[in-house]
mmCIF file of C-alpha atoms in Angstrom:
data_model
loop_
_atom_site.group_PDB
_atom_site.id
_atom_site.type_symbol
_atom_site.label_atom_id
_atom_site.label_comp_id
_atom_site.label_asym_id
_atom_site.label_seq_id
_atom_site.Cartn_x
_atom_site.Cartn_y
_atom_site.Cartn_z
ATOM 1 C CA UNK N 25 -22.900 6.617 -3.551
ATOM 2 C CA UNK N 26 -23.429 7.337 -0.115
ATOM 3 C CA UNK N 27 -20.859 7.913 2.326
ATOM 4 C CA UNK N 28 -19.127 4.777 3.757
ATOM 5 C CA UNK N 29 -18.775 3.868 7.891
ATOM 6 C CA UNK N 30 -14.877 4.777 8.952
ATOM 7 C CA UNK N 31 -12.836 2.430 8.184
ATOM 8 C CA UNK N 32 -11.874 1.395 11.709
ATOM 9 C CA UNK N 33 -15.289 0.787 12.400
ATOM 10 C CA UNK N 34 -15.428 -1.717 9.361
ATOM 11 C CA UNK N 35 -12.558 -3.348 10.399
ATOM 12 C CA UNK N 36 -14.507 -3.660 14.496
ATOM 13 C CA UNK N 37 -17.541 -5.949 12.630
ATOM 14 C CA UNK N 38 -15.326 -7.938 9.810
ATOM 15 C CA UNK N 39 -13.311 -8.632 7.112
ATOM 16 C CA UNK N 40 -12.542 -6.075 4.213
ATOM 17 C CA UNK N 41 -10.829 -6.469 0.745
ATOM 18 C CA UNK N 42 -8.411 -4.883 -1.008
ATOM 19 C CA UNK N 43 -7.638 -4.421 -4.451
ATOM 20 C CA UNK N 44 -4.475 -6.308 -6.044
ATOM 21 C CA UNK N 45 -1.522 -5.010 -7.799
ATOM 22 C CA UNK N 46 -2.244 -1.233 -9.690
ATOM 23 C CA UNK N 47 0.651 -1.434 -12.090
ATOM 24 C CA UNK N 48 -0.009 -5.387 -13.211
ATOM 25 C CA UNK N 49 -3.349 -3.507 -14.204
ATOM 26 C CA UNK N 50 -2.109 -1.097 -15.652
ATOM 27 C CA UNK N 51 0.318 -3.217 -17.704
ATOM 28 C CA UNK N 52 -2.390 -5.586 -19.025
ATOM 29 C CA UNK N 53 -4.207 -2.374 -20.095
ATOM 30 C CA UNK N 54 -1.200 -1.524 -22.386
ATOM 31 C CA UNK N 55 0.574 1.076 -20.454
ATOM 32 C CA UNK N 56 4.379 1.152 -20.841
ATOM 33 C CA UNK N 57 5.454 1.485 -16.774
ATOM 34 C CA UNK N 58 9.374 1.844 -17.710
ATOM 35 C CA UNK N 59 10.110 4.684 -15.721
ATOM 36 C CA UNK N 60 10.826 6.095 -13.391
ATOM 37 C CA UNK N 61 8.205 7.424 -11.825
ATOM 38 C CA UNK N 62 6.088 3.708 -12.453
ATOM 39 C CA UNK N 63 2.687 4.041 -12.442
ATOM 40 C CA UNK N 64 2.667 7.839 -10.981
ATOM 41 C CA UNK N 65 3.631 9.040 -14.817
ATOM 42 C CA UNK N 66 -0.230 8.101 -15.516
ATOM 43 C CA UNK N 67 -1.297 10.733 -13.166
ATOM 44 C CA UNK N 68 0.131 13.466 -15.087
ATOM 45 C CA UNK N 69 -0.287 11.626 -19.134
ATOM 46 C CA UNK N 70 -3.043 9.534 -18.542
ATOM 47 C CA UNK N 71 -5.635 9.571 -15.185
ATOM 48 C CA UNK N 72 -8.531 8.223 -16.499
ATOM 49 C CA UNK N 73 -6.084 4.907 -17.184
ATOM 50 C CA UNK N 74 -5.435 4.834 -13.472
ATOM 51 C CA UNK N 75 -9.543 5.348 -12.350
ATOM 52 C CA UNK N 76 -10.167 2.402 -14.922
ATOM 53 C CA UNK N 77 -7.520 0.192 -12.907
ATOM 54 C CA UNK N 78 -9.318 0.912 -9.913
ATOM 55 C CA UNK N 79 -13.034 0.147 -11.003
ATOM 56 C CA UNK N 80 -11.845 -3.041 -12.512
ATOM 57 C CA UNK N 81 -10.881 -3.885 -8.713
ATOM 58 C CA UNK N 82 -13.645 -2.582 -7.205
ATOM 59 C CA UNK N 83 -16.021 -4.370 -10.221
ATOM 60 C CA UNK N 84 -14.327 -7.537 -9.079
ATOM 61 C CA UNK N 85 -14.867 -7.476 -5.676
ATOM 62 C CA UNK N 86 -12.521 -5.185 -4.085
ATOM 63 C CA UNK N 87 -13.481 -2.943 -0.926
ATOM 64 C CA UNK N 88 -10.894 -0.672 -0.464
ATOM 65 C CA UNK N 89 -8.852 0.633 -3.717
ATOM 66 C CA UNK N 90 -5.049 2.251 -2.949
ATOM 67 C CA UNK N 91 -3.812 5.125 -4.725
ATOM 68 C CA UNK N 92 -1.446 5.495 -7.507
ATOM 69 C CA UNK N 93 0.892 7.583 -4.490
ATOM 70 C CA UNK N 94 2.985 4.936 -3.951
ATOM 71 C CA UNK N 95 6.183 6.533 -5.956
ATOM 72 C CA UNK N 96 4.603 9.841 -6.740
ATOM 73 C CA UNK N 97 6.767 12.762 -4.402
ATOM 74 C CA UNK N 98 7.929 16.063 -5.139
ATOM 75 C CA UNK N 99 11.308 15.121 -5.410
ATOM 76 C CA UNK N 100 10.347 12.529 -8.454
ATOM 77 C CA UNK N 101 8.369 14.987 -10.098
ATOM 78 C CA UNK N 102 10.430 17.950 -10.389
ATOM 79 C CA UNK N 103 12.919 15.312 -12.014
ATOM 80 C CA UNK N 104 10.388 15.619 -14.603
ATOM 81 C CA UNK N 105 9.393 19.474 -14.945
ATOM 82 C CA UNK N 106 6.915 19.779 -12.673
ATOM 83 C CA UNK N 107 7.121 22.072 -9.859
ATOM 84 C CA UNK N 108 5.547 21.436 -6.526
ATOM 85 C CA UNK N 109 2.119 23.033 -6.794
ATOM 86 C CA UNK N 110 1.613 20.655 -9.966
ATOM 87 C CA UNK N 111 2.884 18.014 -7.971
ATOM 88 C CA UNK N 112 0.408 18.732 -5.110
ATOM 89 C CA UNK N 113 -2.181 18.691 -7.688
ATOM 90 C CA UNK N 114 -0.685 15.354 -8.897
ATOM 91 C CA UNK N 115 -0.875 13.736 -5.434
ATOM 92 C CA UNK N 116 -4.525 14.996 -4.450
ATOM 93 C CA UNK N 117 -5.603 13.435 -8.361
ATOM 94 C CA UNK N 118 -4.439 10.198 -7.239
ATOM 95 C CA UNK N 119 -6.913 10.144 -4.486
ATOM 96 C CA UNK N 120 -9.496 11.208 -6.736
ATOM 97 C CA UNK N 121 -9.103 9.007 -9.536
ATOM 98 C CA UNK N 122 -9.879 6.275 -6.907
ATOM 99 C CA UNK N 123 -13.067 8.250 -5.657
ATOM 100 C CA UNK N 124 -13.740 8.579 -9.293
ATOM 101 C CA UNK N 125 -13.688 4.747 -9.827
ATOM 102 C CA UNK N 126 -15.857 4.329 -6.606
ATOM 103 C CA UNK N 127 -18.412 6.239 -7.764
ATOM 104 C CA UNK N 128 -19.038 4.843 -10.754
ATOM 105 C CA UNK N 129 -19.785 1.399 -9.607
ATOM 106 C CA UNK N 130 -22.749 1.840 -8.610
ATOM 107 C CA UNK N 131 -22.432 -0.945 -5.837
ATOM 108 C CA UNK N 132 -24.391 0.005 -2.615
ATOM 109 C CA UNK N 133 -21.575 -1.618 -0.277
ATOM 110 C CA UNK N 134 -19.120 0.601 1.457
ATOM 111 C CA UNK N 135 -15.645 1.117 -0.769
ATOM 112 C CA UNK N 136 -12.984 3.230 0.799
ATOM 113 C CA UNK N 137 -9.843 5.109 -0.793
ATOM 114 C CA UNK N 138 -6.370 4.696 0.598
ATOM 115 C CA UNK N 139 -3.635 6.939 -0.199
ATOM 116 C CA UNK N 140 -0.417 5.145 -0.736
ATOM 117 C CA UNK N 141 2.437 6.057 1.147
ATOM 118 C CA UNK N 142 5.751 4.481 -0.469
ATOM 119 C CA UNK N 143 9.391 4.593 0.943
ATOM 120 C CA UNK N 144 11.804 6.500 0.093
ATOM 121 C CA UNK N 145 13.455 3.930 -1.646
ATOM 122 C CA UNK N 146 10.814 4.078 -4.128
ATOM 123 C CA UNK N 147 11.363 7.744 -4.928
ATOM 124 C CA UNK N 148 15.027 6.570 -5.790
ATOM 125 C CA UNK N 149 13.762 4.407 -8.317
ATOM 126 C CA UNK N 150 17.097 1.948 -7.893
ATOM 127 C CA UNK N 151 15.294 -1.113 -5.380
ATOM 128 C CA UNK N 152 16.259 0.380 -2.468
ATOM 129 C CA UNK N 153 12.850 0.109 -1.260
ATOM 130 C CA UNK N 154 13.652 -3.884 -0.332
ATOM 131 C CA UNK N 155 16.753 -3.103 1.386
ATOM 132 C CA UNK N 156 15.970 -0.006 3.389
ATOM 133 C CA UNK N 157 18.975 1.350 5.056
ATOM 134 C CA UNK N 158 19.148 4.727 3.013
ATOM 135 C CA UNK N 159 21.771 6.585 5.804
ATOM 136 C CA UNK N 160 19.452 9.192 6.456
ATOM 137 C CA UNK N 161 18.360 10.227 9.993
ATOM 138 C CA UNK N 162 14.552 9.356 11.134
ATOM 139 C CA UNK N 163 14.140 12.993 11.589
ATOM 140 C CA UNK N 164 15.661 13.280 7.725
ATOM 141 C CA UNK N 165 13.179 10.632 6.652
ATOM 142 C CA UNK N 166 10.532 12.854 7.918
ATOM 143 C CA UNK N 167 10.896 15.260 6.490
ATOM 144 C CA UNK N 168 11.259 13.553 3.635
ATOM 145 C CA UNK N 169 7.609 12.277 4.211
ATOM 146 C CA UNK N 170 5.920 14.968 5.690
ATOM 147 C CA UNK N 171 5.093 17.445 2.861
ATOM 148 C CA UNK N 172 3.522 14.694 0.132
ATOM 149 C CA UNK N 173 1.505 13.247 3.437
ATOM 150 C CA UNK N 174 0.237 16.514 4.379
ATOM 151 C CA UNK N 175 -1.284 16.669 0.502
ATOM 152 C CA UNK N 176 -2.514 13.177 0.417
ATOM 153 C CA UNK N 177 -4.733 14.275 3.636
ATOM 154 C CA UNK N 178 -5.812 17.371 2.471
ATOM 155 C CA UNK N 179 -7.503 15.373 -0.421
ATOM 156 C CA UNK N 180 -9.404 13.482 2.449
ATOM 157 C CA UNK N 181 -9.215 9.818 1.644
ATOM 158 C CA UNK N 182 -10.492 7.652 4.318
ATOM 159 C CA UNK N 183 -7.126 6.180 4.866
ATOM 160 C CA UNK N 184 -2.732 6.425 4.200
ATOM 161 C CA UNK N 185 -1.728 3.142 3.372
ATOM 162 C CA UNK N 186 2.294 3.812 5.099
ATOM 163 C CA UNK N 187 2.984 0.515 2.763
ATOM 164 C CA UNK N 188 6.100 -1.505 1.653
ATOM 165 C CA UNK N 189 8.086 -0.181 4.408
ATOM 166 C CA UNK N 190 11.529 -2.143 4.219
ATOM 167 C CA UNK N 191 12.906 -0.776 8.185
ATOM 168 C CA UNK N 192 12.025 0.724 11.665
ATOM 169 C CA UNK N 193 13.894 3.614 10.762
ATOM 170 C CA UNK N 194 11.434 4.641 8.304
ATOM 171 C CA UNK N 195 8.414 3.373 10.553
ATOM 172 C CA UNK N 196 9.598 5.451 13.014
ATOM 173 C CA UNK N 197 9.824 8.522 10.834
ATOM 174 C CA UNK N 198 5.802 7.940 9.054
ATOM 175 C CA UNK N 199 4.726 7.395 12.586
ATOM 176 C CA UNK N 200 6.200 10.515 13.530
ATOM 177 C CA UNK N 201 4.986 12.689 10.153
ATOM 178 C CA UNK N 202 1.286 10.879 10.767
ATOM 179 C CA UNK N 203 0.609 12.800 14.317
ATOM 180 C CA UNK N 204 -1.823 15.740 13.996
ATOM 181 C CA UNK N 205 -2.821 15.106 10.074
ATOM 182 C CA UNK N 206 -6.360 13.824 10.897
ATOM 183 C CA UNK N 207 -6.426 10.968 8.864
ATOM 184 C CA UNK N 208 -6.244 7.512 10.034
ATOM 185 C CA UNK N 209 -3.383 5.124 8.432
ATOM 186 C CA UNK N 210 -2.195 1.476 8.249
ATOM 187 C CA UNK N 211 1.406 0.211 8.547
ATOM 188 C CA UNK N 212 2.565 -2.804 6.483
ATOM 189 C CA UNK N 213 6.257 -3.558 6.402
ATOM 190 C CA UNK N 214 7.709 -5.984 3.265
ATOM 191 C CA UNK N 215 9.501 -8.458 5.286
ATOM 192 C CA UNK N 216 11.592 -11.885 4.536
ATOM 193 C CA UNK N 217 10.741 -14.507 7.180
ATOM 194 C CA UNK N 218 10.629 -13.478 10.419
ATOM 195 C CA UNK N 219 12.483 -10.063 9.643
ATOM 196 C CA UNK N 220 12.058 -6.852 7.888
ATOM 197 C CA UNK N 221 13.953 -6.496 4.413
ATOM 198 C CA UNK N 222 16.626 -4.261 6.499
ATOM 199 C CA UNK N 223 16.721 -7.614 8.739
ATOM 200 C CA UNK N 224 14.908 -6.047 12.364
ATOM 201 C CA UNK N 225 13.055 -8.539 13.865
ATOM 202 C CA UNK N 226 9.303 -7.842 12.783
ATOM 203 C CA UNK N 227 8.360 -8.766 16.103
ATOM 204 C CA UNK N 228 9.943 -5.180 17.248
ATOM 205 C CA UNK N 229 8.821 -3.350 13.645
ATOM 206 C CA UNK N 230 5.455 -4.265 14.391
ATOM 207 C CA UNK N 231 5.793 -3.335 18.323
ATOM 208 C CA UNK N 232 6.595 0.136 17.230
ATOM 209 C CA UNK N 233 2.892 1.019 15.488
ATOM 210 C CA UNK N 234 1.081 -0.546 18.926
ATOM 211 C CA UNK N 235 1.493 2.221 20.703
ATOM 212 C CA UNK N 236 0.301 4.536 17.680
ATOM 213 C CA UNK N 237 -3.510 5.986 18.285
ATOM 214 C CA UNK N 238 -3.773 7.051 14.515
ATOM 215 C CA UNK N 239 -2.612 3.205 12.868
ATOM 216 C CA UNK N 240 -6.074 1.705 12.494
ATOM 217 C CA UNK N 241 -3.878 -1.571 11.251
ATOM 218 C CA UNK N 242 -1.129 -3.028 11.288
ATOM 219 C CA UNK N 243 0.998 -5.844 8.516
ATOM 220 C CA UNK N 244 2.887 -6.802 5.538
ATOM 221 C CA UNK N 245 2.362 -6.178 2.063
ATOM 222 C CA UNK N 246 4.761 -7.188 -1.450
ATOM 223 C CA UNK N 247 6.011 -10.032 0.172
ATOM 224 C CA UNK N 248 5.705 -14.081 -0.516
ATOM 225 C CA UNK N 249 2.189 -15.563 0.437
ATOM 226 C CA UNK N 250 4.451 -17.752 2.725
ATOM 227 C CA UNK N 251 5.980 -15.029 4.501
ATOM 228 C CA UNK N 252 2.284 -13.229 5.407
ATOM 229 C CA UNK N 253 1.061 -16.975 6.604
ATOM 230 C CA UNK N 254 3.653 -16.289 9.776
ATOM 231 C CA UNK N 255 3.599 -12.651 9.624
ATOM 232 C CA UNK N 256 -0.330 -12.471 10.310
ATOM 233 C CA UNK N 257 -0.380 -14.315 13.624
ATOM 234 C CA UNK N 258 2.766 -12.390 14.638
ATOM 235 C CA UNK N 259 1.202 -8.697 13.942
ATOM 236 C CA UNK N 260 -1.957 -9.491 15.770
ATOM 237 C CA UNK N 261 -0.476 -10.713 18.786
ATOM 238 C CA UNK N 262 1.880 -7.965 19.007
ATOM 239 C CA UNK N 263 0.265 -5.045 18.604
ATOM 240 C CA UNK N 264 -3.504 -6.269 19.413
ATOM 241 C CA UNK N 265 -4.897 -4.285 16.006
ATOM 242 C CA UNK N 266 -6.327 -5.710 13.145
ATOM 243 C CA UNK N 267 -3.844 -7.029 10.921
ATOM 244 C CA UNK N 268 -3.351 -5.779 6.801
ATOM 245 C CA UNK N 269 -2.409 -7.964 4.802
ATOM 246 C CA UNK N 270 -1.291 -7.964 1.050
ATOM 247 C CA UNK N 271 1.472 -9.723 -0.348
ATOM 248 C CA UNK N 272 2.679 -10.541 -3.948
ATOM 249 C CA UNK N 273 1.837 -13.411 -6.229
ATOM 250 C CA UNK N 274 4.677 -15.699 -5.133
ATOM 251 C CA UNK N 275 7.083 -14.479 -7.875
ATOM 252 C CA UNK N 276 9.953 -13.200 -8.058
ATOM 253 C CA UNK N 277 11.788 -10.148 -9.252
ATOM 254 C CA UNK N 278 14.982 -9.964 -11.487
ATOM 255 C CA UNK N 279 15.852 -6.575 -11.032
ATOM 256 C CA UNK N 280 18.526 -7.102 -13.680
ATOM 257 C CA UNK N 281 16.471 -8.890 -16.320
ATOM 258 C CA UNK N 282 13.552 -6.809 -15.062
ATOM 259 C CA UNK N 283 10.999 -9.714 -15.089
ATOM 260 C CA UNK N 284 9.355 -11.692 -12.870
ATOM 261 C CA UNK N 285 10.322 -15.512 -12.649
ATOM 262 C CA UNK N 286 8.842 -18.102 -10.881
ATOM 263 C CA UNK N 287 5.577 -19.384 -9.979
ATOM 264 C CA UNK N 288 2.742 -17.666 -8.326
ATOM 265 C CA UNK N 289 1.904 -19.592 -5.177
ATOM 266 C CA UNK N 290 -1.292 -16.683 -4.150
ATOM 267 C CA UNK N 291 -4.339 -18.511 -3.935
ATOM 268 C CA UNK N 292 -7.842 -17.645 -2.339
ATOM 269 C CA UNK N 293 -7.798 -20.409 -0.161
ATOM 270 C CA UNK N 294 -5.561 -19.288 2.322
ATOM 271 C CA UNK N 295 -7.055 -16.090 2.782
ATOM 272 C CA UNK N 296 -9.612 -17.561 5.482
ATOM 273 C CA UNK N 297 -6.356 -18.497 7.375
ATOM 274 C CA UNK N 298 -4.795 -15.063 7.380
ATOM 275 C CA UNK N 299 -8.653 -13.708 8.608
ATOM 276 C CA UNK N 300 -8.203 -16.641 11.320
ATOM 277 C CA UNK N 301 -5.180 -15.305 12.713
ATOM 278 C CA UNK N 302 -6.766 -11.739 12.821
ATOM 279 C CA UNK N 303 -6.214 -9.959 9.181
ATOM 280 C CA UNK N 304 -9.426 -7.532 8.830
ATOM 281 C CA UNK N 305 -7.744 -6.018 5.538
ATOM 282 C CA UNK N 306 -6.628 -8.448 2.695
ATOM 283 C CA UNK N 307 -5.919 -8.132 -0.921
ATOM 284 C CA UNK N 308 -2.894 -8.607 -3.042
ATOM 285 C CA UNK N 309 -0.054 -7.092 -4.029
ATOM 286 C CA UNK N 310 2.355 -6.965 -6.845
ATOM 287 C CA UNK N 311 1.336 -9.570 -9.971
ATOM 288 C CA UNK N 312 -2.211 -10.135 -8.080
ATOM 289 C CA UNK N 313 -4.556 -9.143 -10.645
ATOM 290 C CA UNK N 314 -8.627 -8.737 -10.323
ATOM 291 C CA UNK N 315 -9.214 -12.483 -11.124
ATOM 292 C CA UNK N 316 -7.577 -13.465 -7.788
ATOM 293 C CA UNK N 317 -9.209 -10.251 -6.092
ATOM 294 C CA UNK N 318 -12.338 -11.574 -7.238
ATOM 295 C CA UNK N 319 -11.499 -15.380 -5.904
ATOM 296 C CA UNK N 320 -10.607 -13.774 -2.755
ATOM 297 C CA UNK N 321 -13.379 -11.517 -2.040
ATOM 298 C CA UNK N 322 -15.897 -14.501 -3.041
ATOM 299 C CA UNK N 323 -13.706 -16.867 0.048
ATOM 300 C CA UNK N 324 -14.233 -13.725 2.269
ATOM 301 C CA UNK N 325 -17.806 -13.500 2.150
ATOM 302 C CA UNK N 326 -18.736 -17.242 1.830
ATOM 303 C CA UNK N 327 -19.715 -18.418 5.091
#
């Protein structure tokens, strides 16, 4: 496989496609995800489960797969044993497991790896993640951040995917641990409506990353379809970058029954619309599986 453009420079000449949802995949494959540590567990009992989610998103169409980093941290692991070399080693598999899947495509187009960057919320394991609002400091958050990024780069994916980011406190605190690692990074807050889950106008969450040489992109991810339609048009006009984009199904979470209920209201036809209003990076999120990826890359490239 050779060596793929930068991703920014992708991004200048078009549209590219992520992958959808890594622990819907993972669950379809059989994988009990009941913990804790979600889909990061497989990194330590099972990677060659996670590198077979990922080349069943890049066999469908995908561009761009993202890591299973999202709630892997030092803090989560050595709840389980493992100390932090063995969680460094954890992290940097994660980005390999996705080069792992690239190269055995065998598809001559470019595919890129981005490392997942969760919130801290996710490390808590409790849903924080969609309220934000920890009561830590920015400088606390960090440092909270720092260390696990500083891995992730070292393992050199082409991208940090600073995703499901529920305030500006903690956009203000990635944007702060991103300076001087080296490796480019997209931004891409969960929001409701017009706000981020902490309620801050995403008109001023969004304002924050414009100013930010090393965000390549800028967006929302595990949110409704709805809520991306106005979130698109508002990230590209304030913050001039390409826009990411990748939100959920359309259904919703019972944290207390732990299911999803609902109807799934994700379809590939209004992907063209978020590329009209400026989205360069599109894909799906949680319960968006590589059927739709595969509908969705197929509206992308259709003239």
């Amino acid at each position: 496989m050779n060596t793929p453009p930068a991703l920014a420079e992708a991004l200048a000449d078009g549209t590219v496609v992520l992958d959808g949802g890594l622990s819907n995949q993972l669950a379809a494959a059989g994988h009990d995800l009941s913990d804790a540590l979600w889909s990061a567990r497989l990194l330590a009992e099972d990677p060659e489960a996670v590198t077979a989610a990922h080349l069943a998103y890049f066999e469908a169409g995908a561009d761009v797969a993202i890591t299973a980093s999202y709630q892997a941290t030092f803090e989560g692991f050595a709840r389980r044993g493992i100390g932090r070399e063995g969680a460094a080693d954890l992290l940097a598999l994660s980005v390999e497991c996705a080069r792992t899947a690239a190269r055995r495509t065998g598809v001559t187009r470019p595919l890129w790896v981005a490392a997942s960057v969760g919130p801290y919320g996710a490390m808590l394991a409790d849903g924080s993640e969609y309220r934000g609002r920890y009561g830590l400091s920015v400088a606390e958050l960090e440092r909270f951040h720092r260390p696990r990024m500083e891995v992730l780069a070292g393992a050199a994916p082409d991208v940090l995917a600073l995703e499901t980011i529920p305030d500006t406190e903690e956009a203000e605190a990635l944007l702060r641990a991103l300076r001087g690692l080296g490796v480019p990074a997209w931004l891409s807050y969960s929001a409701s409506g017009d706000r981020t889950r902490a309620g801050q106008p995403l008109e001023e969450a969004f304002a924050l990353a414009a100013r930010a040489d090393e965000v390549i992109a800028v967006g929302v991810n595990c949110c409704t379809p709805e809520d991306a339609d106005r979130a698109v048009t508002l990230a590209a006009r304030v913050t001039g970058k390409p826009v990411v984009v990748y939100p959920n199904s359309g259904e919703a979470w019972d944290a207390g029954a732990r299911a999803w209920t609902g109807r799934s209201t994700f379809s590939a036809g209004r992907v063209k619309g978020w590329r009209e209003s400026g989205a360069r990076l599109i894909g799906g999120c949680c319960r968006v599986g590589p059927g739709t990826i595969a509908s969705v890359a197929s509206a992308l490239r259709t003239p």
